[in-house]
């Protein structure tokens, strides 16, 4: 029988590692062509190091699956959804505000990184920009309407602007918040009931050749849920559930990247689907190992790892467009080496994330929980 789990301390370090990998990938790979247009050349060392940054995406979603389940234990639907929104939305909106500041502060000519940015720069340089900002806020609030609608009507395309480029992943998480919220209204305890999401997901995939909540991101979160169920319940049945969900996630993932012709992850031309498949199988084995050898996890109970975990979400939410604008501006203004700028900007983002966590997010979490407890009886 597996040891009963509470909180996995190693998740803190894993979240931080995932955030840094994704940040490096965005800075080095996602915008390489745009950098080249401006005469900036990234050396092969950084290319090799951060070529595997996409591996951070499964990290984040799998960890989210575990955390979503932990957050639902002994809570009703109201407490669950309010506390999850309190956890993710303040830093998310800080990211939105930071992007707005970038548009207002940095020269217009450097805002070239994404086609969508070329269009929306007009918001701040032509017409009633303050009315456009209000419209943008409304677009973000519509995310909460889009989530249940897209679950009910998966073929309905309800696109809105993503002003925080990496926020698409938060949208995928919101879909699972909605599912868990519905299940908590139907069942007192969902630990065993949510097991049915795993085979239902497989049936939907093979019958509709699509996943009702998005793939392969959905399967990553379901793999995290399977990890949680195995760690809490143990035994051969739940081990089989975890292994089968991992193999199905590998299958969906490889098909997804094959269909999207995303075949290259690095200069060595490794197939992305194959590399991610190896990562998923490794993570499955790793969580099985750490379930049976919990002493290994105690090493990561130190304060430094808790802090790294707390900084990971601000790093993820704040880094992309502000970091890219800063790199471009410093290069154009002072002709600094692009490789030094990338490493320096990553360090700067980590420092900003630490300040955001200590002086913005933690006070808001404390005030928010007090407010929810007083006026909504949320524990």
Coordinates of C-alpha atoms in Angstrom, one line a residue:
X1 CA 0.0 0.0 0.0
X2 CA 1.4 3.4 -0.9
X3 CA 2.0 6.0 1.7
X4 CA -0.7 8.5 2.2
X5 CA 0.3 11.8 0.6
X6 CA -0.3 15.3 1.8
X7 CA 1.8 17.8 -0.1
X8 CA 4.6 16.9 -2.4
X9 CA 7.5 19.2 -1.5
X10 CA 9.3 18.5 -4.8
X11 CA 6.4 20.1 -6.7
X12 CA 7.8 23.5 -5.6
X13 CA 11.1 22.8 -7.4
X14 CA 9.4 21.2 -10.4
X15 CA 7.2 24.3 -10.9
X16 CA 10.2 26.6 -10.7
X17 CA 12.1 24.5 -13.2
X18 CA 9.2 24.4 -15.5
X19 CA 8.7 28.2 -15.3
X20 CA 12.4 28.8 -16.1
X21 CA 12.4 26.4 -19.0
X22 CA 9.3 28.0 -20.5
X23 CA 10.7 31.5 -20.0
X24 CA 14.0 30.5 -21.7
X25 CA 12.1 28.9 -24.6
X26 CA 10.0 32.0 -25.2
X27 CA 13.1 34.2 -25.2
X28 CA 15.4 32.0 -27.3
X29 CA 13.2 30.0 -29.6
X30 CA 9.7 31.5 -30.0
X31 CA 11.0 34.8 -31.3
X32 CA 14.3 33.9 -32.9
X33 CA 13.2 35.1 -36.4
X34 CA 12.1 38.5 -35.1
X35 CA 15.4 38.9 -33.3
X36 CA 17.2 38.0 -36.5
X37 CA 15.3 40.7 -38.4
X38 CA 16.8 43.3 -36.0
X39 CA 20.3 41.9 -36.3
X40 CA 20.4 40.0 -33.1
X41 CA 22.0 36.5 -33.2
X42 CA 21.5 34.1 -30.3
X43 CA 24.5 31.7 -29.9
X44 CA 24.2 28.0 -30.2
X45 CA 24.8 27.4 -26.4
X46 CA 21.5 29.1 -25.5
X47 CA 19.7 27.4 -28.3
X48 CA 20.9 24.0 -27.0
X49 CA 20.0 24.8 -23.4
X50 CA 16.5 26.2 -23.9
X51 CA 15.5 24.1 -26.9
X52 CA 13.9 21.8 -24.4
X53 CA 11.8 24.6 -22.9
X54 CA 8.6 23.1 -24.2
X55 CA 9.1 20.2 -21.8
X56 CA 8.0 22.7 -19.1
X57 CA 4.5 22.7 -20.4
X58 CA 3.6 19.1 -19.4
X59 CA 5.3 19.8 -16.0
X60 CA 2.9 22.7 -15.4
X61 CA -0.3 20.8 -16.5
X62 CA 0.6 17.6 -14.6
X63 CA 1.3 19.5 -11.4
X64 CA -2.0 21.4 -12.0
X65 CA -3.9 18.1 -12.0
X66 CA -2.4 17.2 -8.7
X67 CA -3.0 20.6 -7.1
X68 CA -6.6 20.9 -8.5
X69 CA -7.5 17.6 -6.7
X70 CA -5.7 18.6 -3.5
X71 CA -7.7 21.9 -3.6
X72 CA -11.0 20.1 -3.8
X73 CA -10.6 17.8 -0.8
X74 CA -13.1 18.6 2.0
X75 CA -14.5 21.6 0.1
X76 CA -17.8 22.4 -1.4
X77 CA -18.0 23.9 -4.9
X78 CA -18.2 27.5 -3.7
X79 CA -15.1 27.3 -1.6
X80 CA -13.2 25.4 -4.3
X81 CA -13.9 27.9 -7.1
X82 CA -13.4 31.0 -5.0
X83 CA -10.1 29.9 -3.6
X84 CA -8.8 28.8 -6.9
X85 CA -9.7 32.1 -8.6
X86 CA -8.2 34.0 -5.7
X87 CA -5.0 32.0 -6.2
X88 CA -4.6 32.6 -9.9
X89 CA -6.3 35.8 -10.8
X90 CA -4.3 38.5 -8.9
X91 CA -1.0 37.7 -10.5
X92 CA -2.7 37.1 -13.8
X93 CA -4.1 40.7 -13.7
X94 CA -0.7 42.0 -12.6
X95 CA 0.6 40.5 -15.8
X96 CA -2.1 42.3 -17.8
X97 CA -1.3 45.6 -16.2
X98 CA 2.4 45.1 -16.9
X99 CA 1.7 44.5 -20.6
X100 CA -0.3 47.7 -20.7
X101 CA 2.6 49.6 -19.1
X102 CA 4.9 48.1 -21.7
X103 CA 2.7 49.5 -24.5
X104 CA 2.7 52.9 -22.9
X105 CA 6.4 53.1 -22.0
X106 CA 8.3 51.3 -24.8
X107 CA 8.7 52.9 -28.2
X108 CA 6.1 51.7 -30.7
X109 CA 8.6 50.5 -33.2
X110 CA 9.9 47.7 -31.0
X111 CA 6.5 46.1 -30.5
X112 CA 6.9 43.6 -33.3
X113 CA 7.0 40.3 -31.5
X114 CA 3.6 38.9 -32.4
X115 CA 1.2 39.6 -35.3
X116 CA -1.6 40.2 -32.8
X117 CA 0.6 42.9 -31.2
X118 CA 1.1 44.7 -34.4
X119 CA -2.7 45.1 -34.6
X120 CA -3.5 46.0 -31.0
X121 CA -0.7 48.6 -30.7
X122 CA -3.2 51.0 -32.4
X123 CA -5.2 50.8 -29.2
X124 CA -2.6 52.9 -27.4
X125 CA -1.6 55.2 -30.2
X126 CA -4.8 56.0 -32.1
X127 CA -8.3 57.0 -30.9
X128 CA -9.8 56.7 -27.5
X129 CA -7.3 54.3 -26.0
X130 CA -8.9 54.4 -22.5
X131 CA -12.1 53.0 -24.0
X132 CA -10.1 50.3 -25.7
X133 CA -8.5 49.3 -22.4
X134 CA -12.0 48.9 -20.9
X135 CA -12.9 46.7 -23.9
X136 CA -9.8 44.6 -23.3
X137 CA -10.8 44.1 -19.7
X138 CA -14.2 42.9 -20.9
X139 CA -12.5 40.5 -23.2
X140 CA -10.7 39.0 -20.3
X141 CA -13.8 38.7 -18.2
X142 CA -15.4 36.8 -21.1
X143 CA -12.9 34.0 -20.4
X144 CA -15.2 32.9 -17.6
X145 CA -18.1 32.7 -20.1
X146 CA -16.1 31.0 -22.8
X147 CA -15.0 28.1 -20.5
X148 CA -18.4 26.5 -19.8
X149 CA -19.6 27.3 -23.4
X150 CA -16.6 25.6 -25.0
X151 CA -17.1 22.5 -22.8
X152 CA -20.8 22.3 -23.8
X153 CA -20.2 23.3 -27.4
X154 CA -16.6 22.2 -28.2
X155 CA -16.9 23.2 -31.9
X156 CA -17.9 26.8 -31.0
X157 CA -15.0 29.1 -31.6
X158 CA -15.1 32.0 -29.2
X159 CA -11.8 33.7 -29.6
X160 CA -10.6 36.7 -27.6
X161 CA -7.4 38.6 -27.4
X162 CA -4.7 37.0 -25.2
X163 CA -2.8 40.0 -23.9
X164 CA -0.7 37.8 -21.7
X165 CA 0.6 35.5 -24.4
X166 CA 1.1 32.4 -22.2
X167 CA -2.3 32.8 -20.5
X168 CA -3.9 30.3 -22.9
X169 CA -2.8 27.6 -20.4
X170 CA -4.8 29.3 -17.6
X171 CA -7.8 29.1 -19.9
X172 CA -7.3 25.3 -20.0
X173 CA -7.1 25.1 -16.2
X174 CA -10.3 27.1 -15.9
X175 CA -12.1 24.4 -17.9
X176 CA -11.1 21.9 -15.2
X177 CA -12.1 24.3 -12.4
X178 CA -15.6 24.3 -14.0
X179 CA -15.7 20.5 -14.2
X180 CA -14.6 20.1 -10.6
X181 CA -17.1 22.7 -9.5
X182 CA -19.9 20.8 -11.2
X183 CA -18.8 17.5 -9.7
X184 CA -18.6 19.0 -6.2
X185 CA -22.3 20.1 -6.6
X186 CA -23.2 16.5 -7.4
X187 CA -21.0 14.5 -5.0
X188 CA -19.9 15.0 -1.5
X189 CA -16.5 13.4 -2.2
X190 CA -15.1 13.3 -5.7
X191 CA -11.9 11.5 -5.2
X192 CA -13.3 8.2 -6.6
X193 CA -16.0 9.8 -8.9
X194 CA -13.5 11.8 -10.8
X195 CA -11.8 8.6 -11.9
X196 CA -14.5 8.4 -14.5
X197 CA -13.0 11.4 -16.3
X198 CA -10.2 9.2 -17.4
X199 CA -12.1 6.6 -19.4
X200 CA -14.6 9.2 -20.6
X201 CA -11.7 11.2 -22.0
X202 CA -10.5 8.1 -24.0
X203 CA -14.0 7.4 -25.3
X204 CA -14.5 11.0 -26.4
X205 CA -11.1 11.0 -28.1
X206 CA -11.7 7.8 -30.1
X207 CA -15.3 8.6 -31.0
X208 CA -15.0 12.3 -31.8
X209 CA -11.2 12.4 -32.6
X210 CA -11.1 15.4 -30.4
X211 CA -11.1 16.0 -26.7
X212 CA -13.9 18.0 -25.2
X213 CA -11.6 20.1 -23.1
X214 CA -8.6 20.4 -25.4
X215 CA -5.8 18.0 -26.1
X216 CA -3.1 17.1 -25.2
X217 CA -3.3 19.7 -22.4
X218 CA -6.4 17.9 -21.0
X219 CA -4.5 14.6 -20.9
X220 CA -1.6 16.2 -18.9
X221 CA -4.1 17.4 -16.3
X222 CA -5.8 14.0 -16.2
X223 CA -2.4 12.4 -15.7
X224 CA -1.9 14.6 -12.7
X225 CA -5.3 13.6 -11.4
X226 CA -4.3 9.9 -11.9
X227 CA -1.0 10.6 -9.9
X228 CA -3.0 12.1 -7.1
X229 CA -5.4 9.1 -7.0
X230 CA -2.6 6.6 -6.9
X231 CA -0.7 8.5 -4.2
X232 CA -3.9 8.8 -2.0
X233 CA -5.3 5.3 -2.5
X234 CA -2.3 3.1 -3.6
X235 CA -2.8 -0.5 -4.6
X236 CA -2.5 -2.3 -7.9
X237 CA -5.8 -0.9 -9.4
X238 CA -4.7 2.7 -9.1
X239 CA -1.2 1.9 -10.3
X240 CA -2.8 0.4 -13.4
X241 CA -5.0 3.5 -13.8
X242 CA -1.9 5.7 -13.6
X243 CA 0.1 3.7 -16.1
X244 CA -2.8 3.4 -18.6
X245 CA -3.5 7.2 -18.4
X246 CA 0.2 7.9 -18.9
X247 CA 0.3 5.6 -22.0
X248 CA -2.9 7.2 -23.4
X249 CA -1.5 10.7 -22.8
X250 CA 1.6 9.6 -24.8
X251 CA -0.6 8.3 -27.6
X252 CA -2.7 11.5 -27.8
X253 CA 0.3 13.7 -27.5
X254 CA 2.3 12.1 -30.3
X255 CA -0.8 12.2 -32.6
X256 CA -1.3 15.8 -31.8
X257 CA 2.2 16.9 -32.7
X258 CA 2.3 14.7 -35.8
X259 CA -1.0 16.4 -37.0
X260 CA 0.4 19.8 -36.3
X261 CA 3.7 19.0 -38.0
X262 CA 5.6 20.3 -35.0
X263 CA 8.4 17.8 -35.6
X264 CA 11.5 19.5 -34.4
X265 CA 12.3 20.5 -30.8
X266 CA 16.1 21.2 -31.0
X267 CA 19.1 21.5 -33.3
X268 CA 19.5 17.7 -33.2
X269 CA 16.1 17.3 -34.9
X270 CA 14.6 15.1 -32.1
X271 CA 10.9 14.6 -32.8
X272 CA 9.0 16.6 -30.2
X273 CA 6.3 14.0 -29.7
X274 CA 9.0 11.4 -28.9
X275 CA 10.9 13.6 -26.5
X276 CA 7.7 14.5 -24.6
X277 CA 6.7 10.9 -24.5
X278 CA 10.0 10.0 -22.8
X279 CA 9.4 12.8 -20.3
X280 CA 5.8 11.6 -19.5
X281 CA 7.0 8.0 -18.9
X282 CA 9.9 9.3 -16.7
X283 CA 7.5 11.5 -14.7
X284 CA 5.1 8.5 -14.2
X285 CA 8.0 6.4 -12.9
X286 CA 9.3 9.2 -10.8
X287 CA 6.0 9.8 -9.0
X288 CA 5.6 6.1 -8.4
X289 CA 9.1 6.1 -6.9
X290 CA 8.6 9.1 -4.7
X291 CA 5.3 7.7 -3.4
X292 CA 7.1 4.6 -2.0
X293 CA 10.2 6.5 -0.9
X294 CA 8.8 9.7 0.8
X295 CA 12.1 10.4 2.5
X296 CA 13.5 11.6 -0.8
X297 CA 10.8 14.2 -0.9
X298 CA 11.8 15.6 2.5
X299 CA 15.0 17.1 1.0
X300 CA 12.7 19.6 -0.9
X301 CA 10.9 20.7 2.3
X302 CA 13.5 23.5 2.8
X303 CA 12.4 27.1 2.8
X304 CA 14.4 27.9 -0.4
X305 CA 12.4 25.4 -2.4
X306 CA 9.1 26.7 -1.0
X307 CA 10.1 30.1 -2.1
X308 CA 11.1 28.9 -5.6
X309 CA 7.7 27.3 -5.9
X310 CA 5.9 30.5 -4.8
X311 CA 7.9 32.5 -7.4
X312 CA 7.1 30.1 -10.3
X313 CA 3.6 31.4 -11.1
X314 CA 4.7 35.1 -11.1
X315 CA 7.6 34.1 -13.4
X316 CA 5.2 32.3 -15.7
X317 CA 2.6 35.1 -15.7
X318 CA 4.9 38.1 -16.0
X319 CA 7.8 37.1 -18.2
X320 CA 6.9 37.0 -21.9
X321 CA 6.0 40.3 -23.5
X322 CA 7.6 42.5 -20.8
X323 CA 10.8 40.5 -21.0
X324 CA 10.9 40.6 -24.8
X325 CA 10.2 44.3 -25.0
X326 CA 13.0 44.9 -22.4
X327 CA 15.5 42.8 -24.4
X328 CA 14.7 44.6 -27.6
X329 CA 14.8 48.0 -26.1
X330 CA 18.2 47.5 -24.3
X331 CA 19.7 46.0 -27.4
X332 CA 18.6 49.0 -29.6
X333 CA 19.5 51.6 -27.0
X334 CA 22.8 50.3 -25.7
X335 CA 23.8 47.7 -28.4
X336 CA 24.2 45.0 -25.7
X337 CA 24.9 41.4 -26.6
X338 CA 21.7 39.5 -27.0
X339 CA 22.9 36.4 -25.1
X340 CA 23.8 38.5 -22.1
X341 CA 20.5 40.3 -22.3
X342 CA 18.5 37.1 -22.3
X343 CA 20.3 35.7 -19.3
X344 CA 20.2 39.1 -17.5
X345 CA 16.5 39.5 -18.3
X346 CA 15.7 36.0 -17.0
X347 CA 17.4 36.9 -13.7
X348 CA 15.6 40.2 -13.6
X349 CA 12.2 38.5 -14.1
X350 CA 13.0 36.0 -11.2
X351 CA 13.7 39.0 -8.9
X352 CA 10.5 40.8 -10.0
X353 CA 8.6 37.6 -9.4
X354 CA 10.0 37.3 -5.9
X355 CA 8.9 40.9 -5.1
X356 CA 5.5 40.3 -6.7
X357 CA 5.1 37.2 -4.5
X358 CA 6.2 38.8 -1.3
X359 CA 4.7 42.3 -1.6
X360 CA 1.7 41.7 -3.9
X361 CA 0.4 38.2 -4.0
X362 CA 0.8 37.1 -0.4
X363 CA -0.9 40.2 1.1
X364 CA -3.7 39.8 -1.4
X365 CA -4.1 36.1 -0.6
X366 CA -4.3 36.9 3.1
X367 CA -6.8 39.7 2.7
X368 CA -8.8 37.7 0.1
X369 CA -9.1 34.6 2.4
X370 CA -10.2 36.8 5.3
X371 CA -12.8 38.4 3.1
X372 CA -14.1 35.1 1.7
X373 CA -14.2 33.5 5.2
X374 CA -16.2 36.5 6.6
X375 CA -18.7 37.1 3.8
X376 CA -18.9 33.7 2.0
X377 CA -18.1 31.2 4.8
X378 CA -15.2 29.8 2.9
X379 CA -12.8 27.8 5.0

